[in-house]
Amino acid sequence: MKHKQVLFLHIFYWLLIIFNGLIVRMIYSKGGLDILDVTIFLANFLGFYVNYFFVAPRFFNPNRFYLMIIGFFVGVFIFVVFRYSIEEVLLPALTGFRNYAEGTTFLYYFYDNIYYSSLTVFVSTNLWFFKYYLKVEEEKSVLIEERKYAQLQALKTQINPHFIFNSLNNIYSLVYQNSDAALPAIEKLSELLRYSTKDLEKDVISLDKEIGYIESLIGLEKLRIKNPELLVIEKNINHPKINISPMLLVPFVENAFKHGDFRDKGFVLKVSDDNKVLHFYLHNFKNHKMKDSASGIGIENVKKRLEILYPKKHELYIKDLESEFIVDLRIIFPYEND
């Protein structure tokens, strides 16, 4: 599309030049086109594209203004050489006719044609700059996309070890207590690790897989909680195959289990996707005895990923109260999910 814009500007410029020439001829002369109309158009055309393809790319440097001034006069010089060669060398040899009086020096010819060549060189340079700007913007967009991809991969990689660390802590506690739940917990962790290893390699997974991951995680955590019935989960999913970035919701649940108070309290988790707007709500109570320097790492990663993946398409409200922690997230799914 951008290349078509540049092509359109070229076509528009030359149509404008031709139209202007015809209007001038109609106003100031009753005759048709003469040979000089053709020669100056040819000089303009040749000078324009030599400047466009060769001069402007070599002399344009925003940090060295004097080079652009030199480039301008180089473009003027090339135009003059073309016009002089056509009108004062080739034309007399073929027709015996010349534009300037015989004996006119090249220096005078150059000075007299600065005016006629300036518009051609100026427009040619600006069109080249426009093409250059579009190219730079396109390259910048590619770099931004590559940087986003690299950043997302790094963030997802950070989340996975954090999840393993939490799960191993849970299993360690069960093993230490010689609980019969230790072996099922190890088996459950093995299932989750296989699941996470497979899906973290993908850019997106279906919403039902992400929720299934959360349900498996909760199932693992229930093995160590005395009152698992306090974990209230409400799910209303109408579009289970909508795509979502993997491990985008899990860190909130991990955080709840890591820092939550489950002695006689639980949490409320609600997930819905009415009108293709994902609503994730989690309310848990905080355990003030469980503090560490790694608190909140997963949530900070999610915030960054949301900014990258869903700019201006999400709302995240976090209330970090004295004894409660509330997450209220809404994501408007993009049209490619239709």
Tab-separated table of N, CA and C in Angstrom, residues 225-333:
chain	number	residue	atom	x	y	z
A	225	ILE	N	-5.216	-28.017	51.295
A	225	ILE	CA	-6.108	-27.112	52.014
A	225	ILE	C	-7.127	-27.927	52.821
A	226	LYS	N	-7.309	-27.539	54.084
A	226	LYS	CA	-8.211	-28.273	54.972
A	226	LYS	C	-9.666	-28.112	54.561
A	227	ASN	N	-9.996	-26.945	54.059
A	227	ASN	CA	-11.397	-26.675	53.699
A	227	ASN	C	-11.497	-26.300	52.214
A	228	PRO	N	-11.322	-27.259	51.326
A	228	PRO	CA	-11.342	-26.941	49.890
A	228	PRO	C	-12.684	-26.406	49.403
A	229	GLU	N	-13.736	-26.662	50.190
A	229	GLU	CA	-15.057	-26.161	49.781
A	229	GLU	C	-15.123	-24.637	49.841
A	230	LEU	N	-14.132	-24.003	50.485
A	230	LEU	CA	-14.113	-22.538	50.562
A	230	LEU	C	-13.601	-21.906	49.264
A	231	LEU	N	-13.088	-22.728	48.376
A	231	LEU	CA	-12.633	-22.223	47.073
A	231	LEU	C	-13.843	-22.196	46.136
A	232	VAL	N	-14.400	-21.022	45.961
A	232	VAL	CA	-15.610	-20.858	45.149
A	232	VAL	C	-15.215	-20.495	43.715
A	233	ILE	N	-15.652	-21.301	42.782
A	233	ILE	CA	-15.312	-21.087	41.366
A	233	ILE	C	-16.600	-21.004	40.559
A	234	GLU	N	-16.767	-19.899	39.845
A	234	GLU	CA	-17.923	-19.712	38.974
A	234	GLU	C	-17.422	-19.504	37.543
A	235	LYS	N	-17.884	-20.328	36.648
A	235	LYS	CA	-17.399	-20.292	35.264
A	235	LYS	C	-18.571	-20.203	34.307
A	236	ASN	N	-18.523	-19.248	33.401
A	236	ASN	CA	-19.562	-19.095	32.379
A	236	ASN	C	-18.882	-18.765	31.047
A	237	ILE	N	-18.502	-19.809	30.328
A	237	ILE	CA	-17.738	-19.650	29.095
A	237	ILE	C	-18.609	-20.015	27.902
A	238	ASN	N	-18.831	-19.053	27.024
A	238	ASN	CA	-19.629	-19.270	25.816
A	238	ASN	C	-18.789	-19.448	24.563
A	239	HIS	N	-17.535	-18.985	24.618
A	239	HIS	CA	-16.640	-19.077	23.459
A	239	HIS	C	-15.332	-19.728	23.889
A	240	PRO	N	-15.359	-21.027	24.145
A	240	PRO	CA	-14.168	-21.705	24.684
A	240	PRO	C	-12.979	-21.726	23.736
A	241	LYS	N	-13.204	-21.524	22.433
A	241	LYS	CA	-12.107	-21.619	21.471
A	241	LYS	C	-11.483	-20.266	21.130
A	242	ILE	N	-11.912	-19.231	21.815
A	242	ILE	CA	-11.273	-17.925	21.617
A	242	ILE	C	-9.807	-18.012	22.024
A	243	ASN	N	-8.932	-17.381	21.247
A	243	ASN	CA	-7.502	-17.444	21.522
A	243	ASN	C	-7.083	-16.460	22.611
A	244	ILE	N	-6.133	-16.905	23.422
A	244	ILE	CA	-5.571	-16.069	24.478
A	244	ILE	C	-4.105	-16.445	24.652
A	245	SER	N	-3.307	-15.506	25.066
A	245	SER	CA	-1.896	-15.805	25.308
A	245	SER	C	-1.772	-16.757	26.492
A	246	PRO	N	-0.967	-17.816	26.385
A	246	PRO	CA	-0.860	-18.776	27.496
A	246	PRO	C	-0.273	-18.154	28.748
A	247	MET	N	-0.719	-18.679	29.879
A	247	MET	CA	-0.235	-18.250	31.201
A	247	MET	C	-0.513	-16.774	31.465
A	248	LEU	N	-1.635	-16.282	30.945
A	248	LEU	CA	-1.976	-14.874	31.157
A	248	LEU	C	-2.814	-14.690	32.421
A	249	LEU	N	-3.639	-15.693	32.765
A	249	LEU	CA	-4.497	-15.612	33.942
A	249	LEU	C	-3.931	-16.384	35.130
A	250	VAL	N	-3.129	-17.385	34.828
A	250	VAL	CA	-2.620	-18.277	35.872
A	250	VAL	C	-1.864	-17.541	36.977
A	251	PRO	N	-0.992	-16.554	36.662
A	251	PRO	CA	-0.231	-15.902	37.740
A	251	PRO	C	-1.089	-15.287	38.835
A	252	PHE	N	-2.295	-14.823	38.503
A	252	PHE	CA	-3.178	-14.271	39.532
A	252	PHE	C	-3.607	-15.365	40.510
A	253	VAL	N	-3.899	-16.551	39.971
A	253	VAL	CA	-4.307	-17.674	40.818
A	253	VAL	C	-3.116	-18.160	41.633
A	254	GLU	N	-1.950	-18.230	41.010
A	254	GLU	CA	-0.737	-18.612	41.731
A	254	GLU	C	-0.479	-17.669	42.898
A	255	ASN	N	-0.654	-16.374	42.628
A	255	ASN	CA	-0.411	-15.370	43.659
A	255	ASN	C	-1.376	-15.547	44.832
A	256	ALA	N	-2.638	-15.885	44.497
A	256	ALA	CA	-3.627	-16.082	45.551
A	256	ALA	C	-3.248	-17.246	46.459
A	257	PHE	N	-2.765	-18.340	45.851
A	257	PHE	CA	-2.387	-19.489	46.657
A	257	PHE	C	-1.087	-19.243	47.427
A	258	LYS	N	-0.207	-18.495	46.832
A	258	LYS	CA	1.087	-18.275	47.464
A	258	LYS	C	0.976	-17.352	48.668
A	259	HIS	N	0.115	-16.325	48.555
A	259	HIS	CA	0.045	-15.309	49.602
A	259	HIS	C	-1.322	-15.255	50.279
A	260	GLY	N	-2.199	-16.214	49.963
A	260	GLY	CA	-3.542	-16.191	50.529
A	260	GLY	C	-3.645	-16.870	51.886
A	261	ASP	N	-4.687	-16.538	52.579
A	261	ASP	CA	-4.986	-17.135	53.886
A	261	ASP	C	-6.065	-18.189	53.678
A	262	PHE	N	-5.700	-19.479	53.874
A	262	PHE	CA	-6.628	-20.579	53.642
A	262	PHE	C	-6.870	-21.398	54.913
A	263	ARG	N	-6.547	-20.800	56.049
A	263	ARG	CA	-6.775	-21.522	57.297
A	263	ARG	C	-8.264	-21.711	57.550
A	264	ASP	N	-9.014	-20.663	57.434
A	264	ASP	CA	-10.475	-20.772	57.563
A	264	ASP	C	-11.175	-19.904	56.517
A	265	LYS	N	-10.410	-19.532	55.494
A	265	LYS	CA	-10.936	-18.690	54.424
A	265	LYS	C	-10.556	-19.298	53.079
A	266	GLY	N	-11.204	-18.832	52.045
A	266	GLY	CA	-10.882	-19.322	50.711
A	266	GLY	C	-10.741	-18.179	49.737
A	267	PHE	N	-11.281	-18.368	48.552
A	267	PHE	CA	-11.337	-17.261	47.603
A	267	PHE	C	-12.525	-17.436	46.683
A	268	VAL	N	-12.812	-16.380	45.947
A	268	VAL	CA	-13.887	-16.405	44.950
A	268	VAL	C	-13.266	-16.128	43.588
A	269	LEU	N	-13.459	-17.050	42.676
A	269	LEU	CA	-12.941	-16.907	41.316
A	269	LEU	C	-14.102	-16.967	40.342
A	270	LYS	N	-14.236	-15.914	39.510
A	270	LYS	CA	-15.291	-15.858	38.501
A	270	LYS	C	-14.668	-15.611	37.137
A	271	VAL	N	-15.061	-16.418	36.168
A	271	VAL	CA	-14.566	-16.258	34.799
A	271	VAL	C	-15.743	-16.344	33.842
A	272	SER	N	-15.868	-15.328	32.962
A	272	SER	CA	-16.932	-15.327	31.960
A	272	SER	C	-16.423	-14.643	30.701
A	273	ASP	N	-17.164	-14.839	29.614
A	273	ASP	CA	-16.748	-14.221	28.342
A	273	ASP	C	-17.960	-13.723	27.556
A	274	ASP	N	-18.889	-13.086	28.232
A	274	ASP	CA	-20.064	-12.546	27.564
A	274	ASP	C	-19.670	-11.506	26.526
A	275	ASN	N	-20.285	-11.605	25.327
A	275	ASN	CA	-20.033	-10.671	24.223
A	275	ASN	C	-18.548	-10.582	23.862
A	276	LYS	N	-17.868	-11.709	24.033
A	276	LYS	CA	-16.439	-11.797	23.718
A	276	LYS	C	-15.591	-10.789	24.510
A	277	VAL	N	-16.060	-10.487	25.697
A	277	VAL	CA	-15.275	-9.690	26.643
A	277	VAL	C	-14.960	-10.605	27.820
A	278	LEU	N	-13.704	-10.975	27.944
A	278	LEU	CA	-13.300	-11.853	29.031
A	278	LEU	C	-13.316	-11.075	30.342
A	279	HIS	N	-14.022	-11.614	31.320
A	279	HIS	CA	-14.064	-11.006	32.651
A	279	HIS	C	-13.502	-12.014	33.641
A	280	PHE	N	-12.391	-11.637	34.249
A	280	PHE	CA	-11.711	-12.484	35.241
A	280	PHE	C	-11.715	-11.735	36.568
A	281	TYR	N	-12.325	-12.354	37.573
A	281	TYR	CA	-12.430	-11.718	38.887
A	281	TYR	C	-11.937	-12.698	39.939
A	282	LEU	N	-11.047	-12.226	40.794
A	282	LEU	CA	-10.495	-13.076	41.849
A	282	LEU	C	-10.384	-12.268	43.139
A	283	HIS	N	-10.958	-12.816	44.193
A	283	HIS	CA	-10.943	-12.153	45.504
A	283	HIS	C	-10.449	-13.156	46.538
A	284	ASN	N	-9.314	-12.855	47.146
A	284	ASN	CA	-8.782	-13.732	48.184
A	284	ASN	C	-8.324	-12.918	49.390
A	285	PHE	N	-8.145	-13.614	50.497
A	285	PHE	CA	-7.671	-12.981	51.732
A	285	PHE	C	-6.171	-13.229	51.885
A	286	LYS	N	-5.480	-12.256	52.416
A	286	LYS	CA	-4.023	-12.292	52.489
A	286	LYS	C	-3.540	-12.913	53.795
A	287	ASN	N	-2.482	-13.668	53.665
A	287	ASN	CA	-1.808	-14.230	54.823
A	287	ASN	C	-0.559	-13.401	55.078
A	288	HIS	N	-0.564	-12.594	56.116
A	288	HIS	CA	0.534	-11.658	56.362
A	288	HIS	C	1.804	-12.362	56.809
A	289	LYS	N	1.695	-13.635	57.172
A	289	LYS	CA	2.898	-14.361	57.583
A	289	LYS	C	3.693	-14.876	56.394
A	290	MET	N	3.085	-14.843	55.187
A	290	MET	CA	3.741	-15.378	53.987
A	290	MET	C	4.198	-14.222	53.106
A	291	LYS	N	5.341	-13.657	53.429
A	291	LYS	CA	5.914	-12.557	52.667
A	291	LYS	C	7.281	-12.975	52.157
A	292	ASP	N	7.582	-12.613	50.938
A	292	ASP	CA	8.926	-12.866	50.399
A	292	ASP	C	9.252	-11.830	49.344
A	293	SER	N	10.520	-11.796	48.960
A	293	SER	CA	10.997	-10.770	48.005
A	293	SER	C	10.480	-10.999	46.610
A	294	ALA	N	9.979	-12.205	46.331
A	294	ALA	CA	9.496	-12.519	44.978
A	294	ALA	C	8.028	-12.191	44.792
A	295	SER	N	7.412	-11.629	45.825
A	295	SER	CA	5.976	-11.337	45.753
A	295	SER	C	5.653	-10.402	44.602
A	296	GLY	N	4.648	-10.805	43.818
A	296	GLY	CA	4.163	-9.929	42.766
A	296	GLY	C	4.911	-9.993	41.454
A	297	ILE	N	5.952	-10.828	41.357
A	297	ILE	CA	6.727	-10.899	40.104
A	297	ILE	C	5.839	-11.343	38.949
A	298	GLY	N	5.036	-12.406	39.177
A	298	GLY	CA	4.180	-12.906	38.110
A	298	GLY	C	3.153	-11.883	37.667
A	299	ILE	N	2.583	-11.149	38.610
A	299	ILE	CA	1.576	-10.146	38.282
A	299	ILE	C	2.190	-8.995	37.493
A	300	GLU	N	3.373	-8.568	37.850
A	300	GLU	CA	4.044	-7.506	37.096
A	300	GLU	C	4.296	-7.945	35.654
A	301	ASN	N	4.639	-9.208	35.467
A	301	ASN	CA	4.835	-9.737	34.116
A	301	ASN	C	3.540	-9.711	33.312
A	302	VAL	N	2.442	-10.068	33.977
A	302	VAL	CA	1.143	-10.059	33.297
A	302	VAL	C	0.781	-8.647	32.868
A	303	LYS	N	1.039	-7.670	33.719
A	303	LYS	CA	0.743	-6.274	33.373
A	303	LYS	C	1.478	-5.868	32.100
A	304	LYS	N	2.753	-6.235	32.000
A	304	LYS	CA	3.549	-5.900	30.813
A	304	LYS	C	3.004	-6.602	29.579
A	305	ARG	N	2.644	-7.864	29.742
A	305	ARG	CA	2.135	-8.622	28.604
A	305	ARG	C	0.794	-8.065	28.118
A	306	LEU	N	-0.048	-7.664	29.063
A	306	LEU	CA	-1.335	-7.078	28.680
A	306	LEU	C	-1.141	-5.789	27.886
A	307	GLU	N	-0.172	-4.974	28.288
A	307	GLU	CA	0.112	-3.730	27.567
A	307	GLU	C	0.594	-4.014	26.153
A	308	ILE	N	1.342	-5.087	25.996
A	308	ILE	CA	1.878	-5.440	24.677
A	308	ILE	C	0.810	-6.102	23.802
A	309	LEU	N	0.074	-7.041	24.382
A	309	LEU	CA	-0.871	-7.844	23.608
A	309	LEU	C	-2.211	-7.150	23.358
A	310	TYR	N	-2.687	-6.402	24.342
A	310	TYR	CA	-4.013	-5.802	24.236
A	310	TYR	C	-3.969	-4.314	24.589
A	311	PRO	N	-3.204	-3.528	23.856
A	311	PRO	CA	-3.146	-2.088	24.156
A	311	PRO	C	-4.503	-1.434	23.949
A	312	LYS	N	-4.972	-0.740	24.971
A	312	LYS	CA	-6.269	-0.054	24.953
A	312	LYS	C	-7.433	-1.015	24.746
A	313	LYS	N	-7.182	-2.307	24.940
A	313	LYS	CA	-8.241	-3.305	24.797
A	313	LYS	C	-8.430	-4.094	26.091
A	314	HIS	N	-7.914	-3.583	27.170
A	314	HIS	CA	-8.076	-4.278	28.441
A	314	HIS	C	-8.179	-3.281	29.585
A	315	GLU	N	-8.772	-3.739	30.661
A	315	GLU	CA	-8.855	-2.960	31.893
A	315	GLU	C	-8.466	-3.875	33.047
A	316	LEU	N	-7.473	-3.464	33.797
A	316	LEU	CA	-7.008	-4.264	34.929
A	316	LEU	C	-7.060	-3.407	36.192
A	317	TYR	N	-7.868	-3.850	37.139
A	317	TYR	CA	-7.968	-3.162	38.431
A	317	TYR	C	-7.512	-4.121	39.522
A	318	ILE	N	-6.553	-3.678	40.281
A	318	ILE	CA	-6.036	-4.477	41.392
A	318	ILE	C	-6.186	-3.673	42.675
A	319	LYS	N	-6.863	-4.273	43.646
A	319	LYS	CA	-7.015	-3.648	44.965
A	319	LYS	C	-6.199	-4.458	45.972
A	320	ASP	N	-5.125	-3.869	46.415
A	320	ASP	CA	-4.260	-4.519	47.390
A	320	ASP	C	-4.544	-3.903	48.761
A	321	LEU	N	-5.533	-4.475	49.433
A	321	LEU	CA	-5.967	-3.950	50.725
A	321	LEU	C	-5.165	-4.580	51.862
A	322	GLU	N	-5.456	-4.171	53.065
A	322	GLU	CA	-4.716	-4.653	54.223
A	322	GLU	C	-4.839	-6.162	54.386
A	323	SER	N	-6.032	-6.680	54.198
A	323	SER	CA	-6.247	-8.116	54.425
A	323	SER	C	-6.868	-8.821	53.216
A	324	GLU	N	-7.091	-8.088	52.134
A	324	GLU	CA	-7.713	-8.675	50.946
A	324	GLU	C	-6.946	-8.282	49.685
A	325	PHE	N	-7.087	-9.127	48.696
A	325	PHE	CA	-6.464	-8.846	47.392
A	325	PHE	C	-7.502	-9.152	46.322
A	326	ILE	N	-7.799	-8.154	45.492
A	326	ILE	CA	-8.852	-8.295	44.478
A	326	ILE	C	-8.282	-7.975	43.105
A	327	VAL	N	-8.554	-8.853	42.161
A	327	VAL	CA	-8.155	-8.652	40.766
A	327	VAL	C	-9.419	-8.622	39.915
A	328	ASP	N	-9.558	-7.580	39.124
A	328	ASP	CA	-10.716	-7.453	38.222
A	328	ASP	C	-10.169	-7.102	36.835
A	329	LEU	N	-10.195	-8.086	35.948
A	329	LEU	CA	-9.602	-7.932	34.616
A	329	LEU	C	-10.655	-8.129	33.541
A	330	ARG	N	-10.670	-7.217	32.569
A	330	ARG	CA	-11.518	-7.360	31.385
A	330	ARG	C	-10.661	-7.219	30.143
A	331	ILE	N	-10.866	-8.125	29.192
A	331	ILE	CA	-10.126	-8.091	27.928
A	331	ILE	C	-11.127	-8.139	26.783
A	332	ILE	N	-11.026	-7.163	25.896
A	332	ILE	CA	-11.836	-7.178	24.675
A	332	ILE	C	-11.062	-7.946	23.624
A	333	PHE	N	-11.615	-9.076	23.208
A	333	PHE	CA	-10.885	-9.904	22.260
A	333	PHE	C	-10.858	-9.254	20.884
